[in-house]
Short mmCIF file of C-alpha atoms in Angstrom, two decimals:
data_model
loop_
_atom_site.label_atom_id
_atom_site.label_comp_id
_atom_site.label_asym_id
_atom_site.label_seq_id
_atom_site.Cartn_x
_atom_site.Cartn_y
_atom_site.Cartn_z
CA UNK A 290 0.00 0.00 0.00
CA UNK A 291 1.22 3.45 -0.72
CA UNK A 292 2.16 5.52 1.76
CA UNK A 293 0.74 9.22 2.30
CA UNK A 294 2.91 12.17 3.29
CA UNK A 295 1.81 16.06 3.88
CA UNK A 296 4.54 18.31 2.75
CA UNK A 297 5.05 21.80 3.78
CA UNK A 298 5.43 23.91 1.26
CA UNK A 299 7.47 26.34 3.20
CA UNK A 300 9.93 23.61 4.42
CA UNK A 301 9.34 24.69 8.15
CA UNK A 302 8.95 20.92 9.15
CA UNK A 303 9.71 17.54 8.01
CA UNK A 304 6.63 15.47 5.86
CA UNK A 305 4.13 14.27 8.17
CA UNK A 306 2.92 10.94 7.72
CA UNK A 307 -1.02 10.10 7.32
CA UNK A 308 -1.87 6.29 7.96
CA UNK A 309 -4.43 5.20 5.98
CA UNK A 310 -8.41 5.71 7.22
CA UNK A 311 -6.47 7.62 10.29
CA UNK A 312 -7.95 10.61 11.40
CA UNK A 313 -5.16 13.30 12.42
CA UNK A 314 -6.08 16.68 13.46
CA UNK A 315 -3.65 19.41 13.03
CA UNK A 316 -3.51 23.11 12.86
CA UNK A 317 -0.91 25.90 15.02
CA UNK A 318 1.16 24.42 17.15
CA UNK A 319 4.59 22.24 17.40
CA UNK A 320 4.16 19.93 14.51
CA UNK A 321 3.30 22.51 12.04
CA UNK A 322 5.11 25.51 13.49
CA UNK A 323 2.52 27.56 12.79
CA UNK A 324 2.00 30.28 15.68
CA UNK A 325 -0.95 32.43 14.20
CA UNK A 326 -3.48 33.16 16.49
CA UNK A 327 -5.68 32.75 13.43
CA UNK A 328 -5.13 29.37 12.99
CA UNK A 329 -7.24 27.25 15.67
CA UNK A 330 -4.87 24.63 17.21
CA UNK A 331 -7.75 21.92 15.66
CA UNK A 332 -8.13 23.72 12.23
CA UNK A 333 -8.21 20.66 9.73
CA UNK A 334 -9.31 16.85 10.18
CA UNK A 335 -7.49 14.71 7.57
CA UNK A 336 -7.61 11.13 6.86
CA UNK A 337 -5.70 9.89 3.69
CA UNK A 338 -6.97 7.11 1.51
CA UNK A 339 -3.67 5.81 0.74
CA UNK A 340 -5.77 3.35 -2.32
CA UNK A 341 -7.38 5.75 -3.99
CA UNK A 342 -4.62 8.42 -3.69
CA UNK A 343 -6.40 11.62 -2.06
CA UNK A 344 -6.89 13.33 1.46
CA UNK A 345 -10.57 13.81 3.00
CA UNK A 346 -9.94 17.24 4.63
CA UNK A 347 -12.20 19.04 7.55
CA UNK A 348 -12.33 22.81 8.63
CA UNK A 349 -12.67 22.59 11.99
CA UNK A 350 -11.46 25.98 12.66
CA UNK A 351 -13.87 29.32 12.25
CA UNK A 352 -11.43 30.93 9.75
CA UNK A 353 -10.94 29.20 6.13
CA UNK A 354 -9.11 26.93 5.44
CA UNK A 355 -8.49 26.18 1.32
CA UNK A 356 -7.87 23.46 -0.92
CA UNK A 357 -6.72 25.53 -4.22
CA UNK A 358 -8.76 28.55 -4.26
CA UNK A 359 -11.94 26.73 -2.86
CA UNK A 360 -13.29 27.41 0.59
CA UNK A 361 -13.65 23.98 2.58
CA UNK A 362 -16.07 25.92 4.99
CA UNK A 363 -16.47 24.82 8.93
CA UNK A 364 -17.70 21.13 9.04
CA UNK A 365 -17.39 20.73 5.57
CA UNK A 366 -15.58 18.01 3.71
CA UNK A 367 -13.53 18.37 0.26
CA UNK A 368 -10.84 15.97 -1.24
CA UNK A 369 -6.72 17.15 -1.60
CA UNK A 370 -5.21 15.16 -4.48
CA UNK A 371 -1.38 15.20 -5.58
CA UNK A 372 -1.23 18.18 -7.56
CA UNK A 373 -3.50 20.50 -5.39
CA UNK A 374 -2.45 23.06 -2.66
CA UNK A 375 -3.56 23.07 1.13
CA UNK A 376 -3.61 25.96 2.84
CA UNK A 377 -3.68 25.58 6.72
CA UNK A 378 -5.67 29.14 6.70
CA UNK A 379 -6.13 32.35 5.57
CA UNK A 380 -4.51 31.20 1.83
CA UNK A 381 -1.11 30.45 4.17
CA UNK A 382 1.13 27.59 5.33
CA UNK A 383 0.48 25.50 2.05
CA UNK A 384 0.93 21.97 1.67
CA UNK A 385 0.88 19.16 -0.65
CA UNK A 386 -0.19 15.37 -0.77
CA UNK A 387 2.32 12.74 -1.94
CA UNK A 388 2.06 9.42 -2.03
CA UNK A 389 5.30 6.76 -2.27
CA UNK A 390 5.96 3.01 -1.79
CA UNK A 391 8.52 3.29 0.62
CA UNK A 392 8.13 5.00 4.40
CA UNK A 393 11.89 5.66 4.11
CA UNK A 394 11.13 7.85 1.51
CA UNK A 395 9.09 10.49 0.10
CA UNK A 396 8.33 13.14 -2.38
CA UNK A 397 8.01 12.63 -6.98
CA UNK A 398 11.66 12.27 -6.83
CA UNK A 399 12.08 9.71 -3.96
CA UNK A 400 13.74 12.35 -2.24
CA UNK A 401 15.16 10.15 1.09
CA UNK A 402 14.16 11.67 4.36
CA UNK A 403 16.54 11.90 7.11
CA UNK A 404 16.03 10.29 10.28
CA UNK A 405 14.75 12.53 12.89
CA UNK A 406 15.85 12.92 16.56
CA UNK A 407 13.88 11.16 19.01
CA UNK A 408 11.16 13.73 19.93
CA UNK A 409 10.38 14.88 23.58
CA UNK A 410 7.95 12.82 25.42
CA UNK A 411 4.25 14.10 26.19
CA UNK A 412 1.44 12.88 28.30
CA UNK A 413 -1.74 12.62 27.06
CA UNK A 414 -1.99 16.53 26.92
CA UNK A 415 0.20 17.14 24.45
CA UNK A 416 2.62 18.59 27.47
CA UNK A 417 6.48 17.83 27.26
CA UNK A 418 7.53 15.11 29.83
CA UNK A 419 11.20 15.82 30.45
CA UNK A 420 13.53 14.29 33.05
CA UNK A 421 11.13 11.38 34.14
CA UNK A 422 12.11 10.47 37.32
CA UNK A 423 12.02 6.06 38.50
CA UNK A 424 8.97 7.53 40.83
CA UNK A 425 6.87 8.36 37.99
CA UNK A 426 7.21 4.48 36.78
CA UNK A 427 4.26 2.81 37.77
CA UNK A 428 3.61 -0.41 38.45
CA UNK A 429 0.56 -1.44 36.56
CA UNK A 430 0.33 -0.81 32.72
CA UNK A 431 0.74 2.47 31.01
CA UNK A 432 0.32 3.63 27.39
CA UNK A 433 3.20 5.08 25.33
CA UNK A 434 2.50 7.15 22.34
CA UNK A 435 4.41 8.46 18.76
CA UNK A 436 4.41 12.44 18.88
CA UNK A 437 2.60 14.37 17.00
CA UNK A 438 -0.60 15.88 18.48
CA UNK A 439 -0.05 14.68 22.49
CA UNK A 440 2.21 12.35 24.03
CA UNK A 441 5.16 10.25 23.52
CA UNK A 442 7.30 7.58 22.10
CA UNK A 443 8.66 4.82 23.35
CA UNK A 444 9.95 2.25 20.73
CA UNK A 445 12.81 3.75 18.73
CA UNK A 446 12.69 3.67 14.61
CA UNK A 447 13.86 0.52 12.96
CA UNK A 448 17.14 0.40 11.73
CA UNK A 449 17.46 2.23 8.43
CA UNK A 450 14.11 3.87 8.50
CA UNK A 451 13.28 7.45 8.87
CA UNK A 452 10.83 8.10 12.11
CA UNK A 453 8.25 10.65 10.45
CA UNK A 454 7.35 13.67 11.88
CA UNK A 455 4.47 14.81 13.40
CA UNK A 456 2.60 11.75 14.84
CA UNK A 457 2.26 11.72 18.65
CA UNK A 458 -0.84 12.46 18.54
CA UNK A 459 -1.57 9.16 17.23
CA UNK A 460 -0.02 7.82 20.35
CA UNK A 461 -3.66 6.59 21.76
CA UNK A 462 -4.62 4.50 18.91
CA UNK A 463 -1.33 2.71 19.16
CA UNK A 464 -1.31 2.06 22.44
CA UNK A 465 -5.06 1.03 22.82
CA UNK A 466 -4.22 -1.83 20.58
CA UNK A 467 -1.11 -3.20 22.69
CA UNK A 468 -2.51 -5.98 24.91
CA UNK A 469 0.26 -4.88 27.32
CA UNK A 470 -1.26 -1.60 27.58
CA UNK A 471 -4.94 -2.69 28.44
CA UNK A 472 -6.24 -2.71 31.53
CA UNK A 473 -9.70 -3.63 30.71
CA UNK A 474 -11.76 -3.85 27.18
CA UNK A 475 -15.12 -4.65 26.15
CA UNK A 476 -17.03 -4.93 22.64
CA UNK A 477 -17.09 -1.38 22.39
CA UNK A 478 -14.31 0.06 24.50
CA UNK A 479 -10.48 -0.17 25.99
CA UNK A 480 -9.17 1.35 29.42
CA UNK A 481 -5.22 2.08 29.18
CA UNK A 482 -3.55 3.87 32.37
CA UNK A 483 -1.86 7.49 31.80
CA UNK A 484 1.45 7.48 31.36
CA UNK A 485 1.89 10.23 33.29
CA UNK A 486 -0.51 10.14 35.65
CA UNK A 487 -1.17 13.29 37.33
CA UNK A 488 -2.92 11.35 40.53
CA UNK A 489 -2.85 8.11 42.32
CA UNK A 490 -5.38 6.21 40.13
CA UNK A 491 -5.63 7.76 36.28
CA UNK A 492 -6.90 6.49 33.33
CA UNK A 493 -8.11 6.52 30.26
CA UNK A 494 -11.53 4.81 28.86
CA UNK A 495 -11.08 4.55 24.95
CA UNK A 496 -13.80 3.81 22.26
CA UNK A 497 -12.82 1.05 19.74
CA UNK A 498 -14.77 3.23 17.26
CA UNK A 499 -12.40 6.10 15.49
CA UNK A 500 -13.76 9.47 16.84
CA UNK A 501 -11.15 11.61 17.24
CA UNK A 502 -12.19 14.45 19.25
CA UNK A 503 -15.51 15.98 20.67
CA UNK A 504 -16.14 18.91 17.76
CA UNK A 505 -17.08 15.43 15.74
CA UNK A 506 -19.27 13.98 18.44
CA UNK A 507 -22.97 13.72 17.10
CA UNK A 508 -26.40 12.86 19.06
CA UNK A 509 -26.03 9.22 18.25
CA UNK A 510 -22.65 8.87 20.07
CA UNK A 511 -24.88 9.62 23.18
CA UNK A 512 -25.00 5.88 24.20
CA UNK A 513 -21.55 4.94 23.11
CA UNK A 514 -20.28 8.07 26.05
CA UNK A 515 -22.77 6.37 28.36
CA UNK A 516 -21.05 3.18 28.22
CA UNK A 517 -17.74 5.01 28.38
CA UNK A 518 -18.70 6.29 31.57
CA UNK A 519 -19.81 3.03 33.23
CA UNK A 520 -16.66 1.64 32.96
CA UNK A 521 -15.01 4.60 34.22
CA UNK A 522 -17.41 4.35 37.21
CA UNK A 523 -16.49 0.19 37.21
CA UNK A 524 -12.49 1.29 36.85
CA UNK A 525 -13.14 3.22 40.28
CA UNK A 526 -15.05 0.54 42.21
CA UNK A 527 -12.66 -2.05 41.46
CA UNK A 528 -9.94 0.59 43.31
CA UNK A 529 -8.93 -0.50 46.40
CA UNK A 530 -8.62 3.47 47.12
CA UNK A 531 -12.56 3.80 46.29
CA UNK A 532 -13.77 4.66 49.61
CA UNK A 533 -11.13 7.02 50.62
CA UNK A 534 -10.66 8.81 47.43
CA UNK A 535 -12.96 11.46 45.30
CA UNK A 536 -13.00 10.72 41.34
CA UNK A 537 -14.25 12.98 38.39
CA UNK A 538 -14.60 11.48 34.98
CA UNK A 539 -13.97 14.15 32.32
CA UNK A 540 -12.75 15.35 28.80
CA UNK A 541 -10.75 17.94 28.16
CA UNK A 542 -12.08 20.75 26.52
CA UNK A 543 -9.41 20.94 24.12
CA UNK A 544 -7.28 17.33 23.85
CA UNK A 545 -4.00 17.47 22.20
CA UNK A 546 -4.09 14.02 21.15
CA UNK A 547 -6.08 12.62 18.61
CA UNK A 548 -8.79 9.53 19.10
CA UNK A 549 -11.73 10.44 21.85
CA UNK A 550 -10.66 9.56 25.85
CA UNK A 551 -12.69 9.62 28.84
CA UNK A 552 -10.36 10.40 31.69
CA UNK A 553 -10.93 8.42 35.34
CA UNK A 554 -8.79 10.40 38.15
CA UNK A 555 -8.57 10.95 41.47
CA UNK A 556 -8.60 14.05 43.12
CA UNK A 557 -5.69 13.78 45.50
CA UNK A 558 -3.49 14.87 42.51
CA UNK A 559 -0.62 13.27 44.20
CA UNK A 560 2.00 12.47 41.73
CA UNK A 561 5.39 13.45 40.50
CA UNK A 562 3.96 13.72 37.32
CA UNK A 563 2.10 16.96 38.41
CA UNK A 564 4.79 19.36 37.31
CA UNK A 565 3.57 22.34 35.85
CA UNK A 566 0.60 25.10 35.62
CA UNK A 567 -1.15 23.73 32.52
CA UNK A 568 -1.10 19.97 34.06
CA UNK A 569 -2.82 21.25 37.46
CA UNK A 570 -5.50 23.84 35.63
CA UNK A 571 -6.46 21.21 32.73
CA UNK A 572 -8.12 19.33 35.42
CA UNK A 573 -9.33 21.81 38.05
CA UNK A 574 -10.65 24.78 35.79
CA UNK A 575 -13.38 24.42 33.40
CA UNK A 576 -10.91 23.46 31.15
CA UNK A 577 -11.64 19.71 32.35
CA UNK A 578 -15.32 19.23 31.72
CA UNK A 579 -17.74 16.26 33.72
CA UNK A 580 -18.32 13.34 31.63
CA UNK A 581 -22.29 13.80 32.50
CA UNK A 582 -21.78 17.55 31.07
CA UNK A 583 -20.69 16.66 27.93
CA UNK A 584 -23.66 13.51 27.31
CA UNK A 585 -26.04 16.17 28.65
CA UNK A 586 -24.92 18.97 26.14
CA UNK A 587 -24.65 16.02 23.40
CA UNK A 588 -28.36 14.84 23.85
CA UNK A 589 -29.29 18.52 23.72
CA UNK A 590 -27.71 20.24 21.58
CA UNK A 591 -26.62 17.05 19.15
CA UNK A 592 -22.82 18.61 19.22
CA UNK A 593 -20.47 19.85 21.75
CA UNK A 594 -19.41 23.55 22.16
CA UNK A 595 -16.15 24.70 23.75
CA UNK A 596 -16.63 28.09 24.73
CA UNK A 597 -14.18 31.05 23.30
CA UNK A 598 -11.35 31.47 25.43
CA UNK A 599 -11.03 28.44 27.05
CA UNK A 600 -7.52 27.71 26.18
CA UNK A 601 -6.55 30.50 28.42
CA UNK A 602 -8.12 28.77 31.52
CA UNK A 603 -4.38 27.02 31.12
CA UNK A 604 -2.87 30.33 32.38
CA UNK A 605 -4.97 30.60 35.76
CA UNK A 606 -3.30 31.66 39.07
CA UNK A 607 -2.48 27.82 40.89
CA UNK A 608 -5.84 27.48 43.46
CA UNK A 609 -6.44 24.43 45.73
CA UNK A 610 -9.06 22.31 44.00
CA UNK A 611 -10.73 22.04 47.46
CA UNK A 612 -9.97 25.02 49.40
CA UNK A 613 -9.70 27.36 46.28
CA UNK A 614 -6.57 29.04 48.11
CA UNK A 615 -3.69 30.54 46.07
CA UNK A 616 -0.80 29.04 45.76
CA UNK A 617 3.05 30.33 44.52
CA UNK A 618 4.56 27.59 42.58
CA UNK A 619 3.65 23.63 41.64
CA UNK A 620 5.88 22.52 45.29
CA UNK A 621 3.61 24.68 47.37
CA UNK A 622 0.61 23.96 45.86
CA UNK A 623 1.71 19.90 46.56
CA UNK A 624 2.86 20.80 50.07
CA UNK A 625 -0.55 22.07 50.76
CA UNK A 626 -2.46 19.96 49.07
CA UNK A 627 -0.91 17.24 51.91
CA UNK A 628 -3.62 18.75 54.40
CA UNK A 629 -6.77 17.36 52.09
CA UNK A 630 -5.17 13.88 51.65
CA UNK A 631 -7.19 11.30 53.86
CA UNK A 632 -5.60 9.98 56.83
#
């Protein structure tokens, strides 16, 4: 099968790889480069069909997004086919489609790509994991993920292969498939643990189905998040921690990584993971919405909304969850939060 690449036009990044009948949302941030405030950091769903030799792409973001000089329009769909431009928004940041035989190589010329260095690792926020200490290595499974839109990777490129860029955010799927990884599964859905789990019990509840983010959730995906959150509410029973402990089961509002996941954590927050602003206010602002929220809002409304501005909820002064007191810095706010922990 051929395989699909997305070239930049403007050479700021390496080709990033689209696996076929993957959904991968991109738009501003780290794997494109692109820092205009214009461009939403979910602008464009794409999902090659590396048979038939095109791209499905989806505006996702308010301001257009172009194929040539025709206007894909918010929740529309239109096809990219070798030959044709992309343009991330705004008529800027074009790219092209290519398709080759080889993953070691891309491009009309079988230009060979050079291998890459081994990117950062993320959780499953799309937040750089540096310096992991032994204490952050749990003991029961944990998911590892490629980079691209959220986490990390683990396995290192086979010898004489290029690694592509720009596919963390793929991580999920990956790791929802690795037996080692699972924790639980049914007909319809997986549970992996965090890899970085920012409290003493955290995980994630996966659909088998490929949704691969909320903005594509529809009324009929009501009873799929349903069962989603029964077995994040069987994941907690079955915690020896159950009746000391307070659990929320949430989204968040805006997910780095691509593929849908329910997360199951407890509220004591008490993890070496915890390191930095955005990790403490994605789940303690309204940045971190209640799984019952978000089915409520679906069966409503037949979509989900994420209000304007949310993204900035990331920048909030550090308050106690419980108390709501201020806190200086990450250490203080764990020091204190040593007076809520149950005996």
């Amino acid at each position: 099968m051929p395989i699909c690449w997305l070239v930049s036009e403007d050479d700021c990044h390496k080709p990033i790889q689209l696996h076929h009948q993957q959904s991968l949302i991109l738009g501003r941030g780290p794997e494109t480069r692109i820092k205009d405030q214009k461009c939403s950091r979910n602008q464009v769903e794409l999902k090659a069909d590396c048979n038939r030799g095109f791209i499905s792409v989806k505006q996702l973001g308010t301001n257009p997004t172009n194929v040539d000089s025709v206007v894909v329009g918010k929740g529309n769909q239109v096809p990219l086919k070798p030959g044709q431009k992309l343009y991330m928004v705004n008529q800027l940041y074009p790219y092209t489609v290519r398709f080759t035989e080889d993953t070691s190589t891309w491009g009309s010329a079988g230009e060979r790509s050079k291998p890459t260095k081994r990117p950062h690792q993320r959780d499953s926020h799309g937040h750089k994991e540096e310096n992991e200490s032994p204490a952050s290595k749990m003991s029961t499974p944990s998911y590892t993920e490629p980079e691209s839109n959220g986490a990390s990777v683990a396995e290192k490129a086979a010898p004489g292969k290029a690694e592509p860029a720009g596919h963390w955010s793929q991580g999920l799927k990956v790791s929802m498939q690795d037996p080692k990884m699972q924790v639980y599964k049914d007909e319809k859905v997986v549970v992996i643990k965090d890899k970085y789990p920012k409290a003493r019990h955290h995980w994630l509840v996966l659909p088998w189905d490929s949704i691969s983010s909320l903005k594509v959730l529809k009324r009929e995906h009501c009873e799929l998040l349903k069962h989603m959150h029964k077995v994040g509410d069987k994941m907690i029973q079955q915690c020896s921690d159950a009746q000391k402990l307070r659990f929320r089961l949430g989204y968040h509002a805006i997910p780095s990584m691509s593929h849908i996941h329910l997360h199951v954590i407890s509220q004591d927050f008490d993890s070496p993971c915890l390191k930095n602003k955005k990790h403490w206010n994605s789940f303690t602002t309204d940045y971190f919405v209640d799984s019952q929220d978000i089915i409520a809002m679906l069966e409503r409304d037949g979509k989900v909304s994420v209000k304007e501005g949310t993204g900035e909820l990331l920048k909030l002064p550090l308050r106690c969850h419980v108390c709501h007191k201020e806190q200086p810095t990450i250490p203080k706010l764990k020091d204190h939060l040593k007076i809520h922990l149950p005996s």
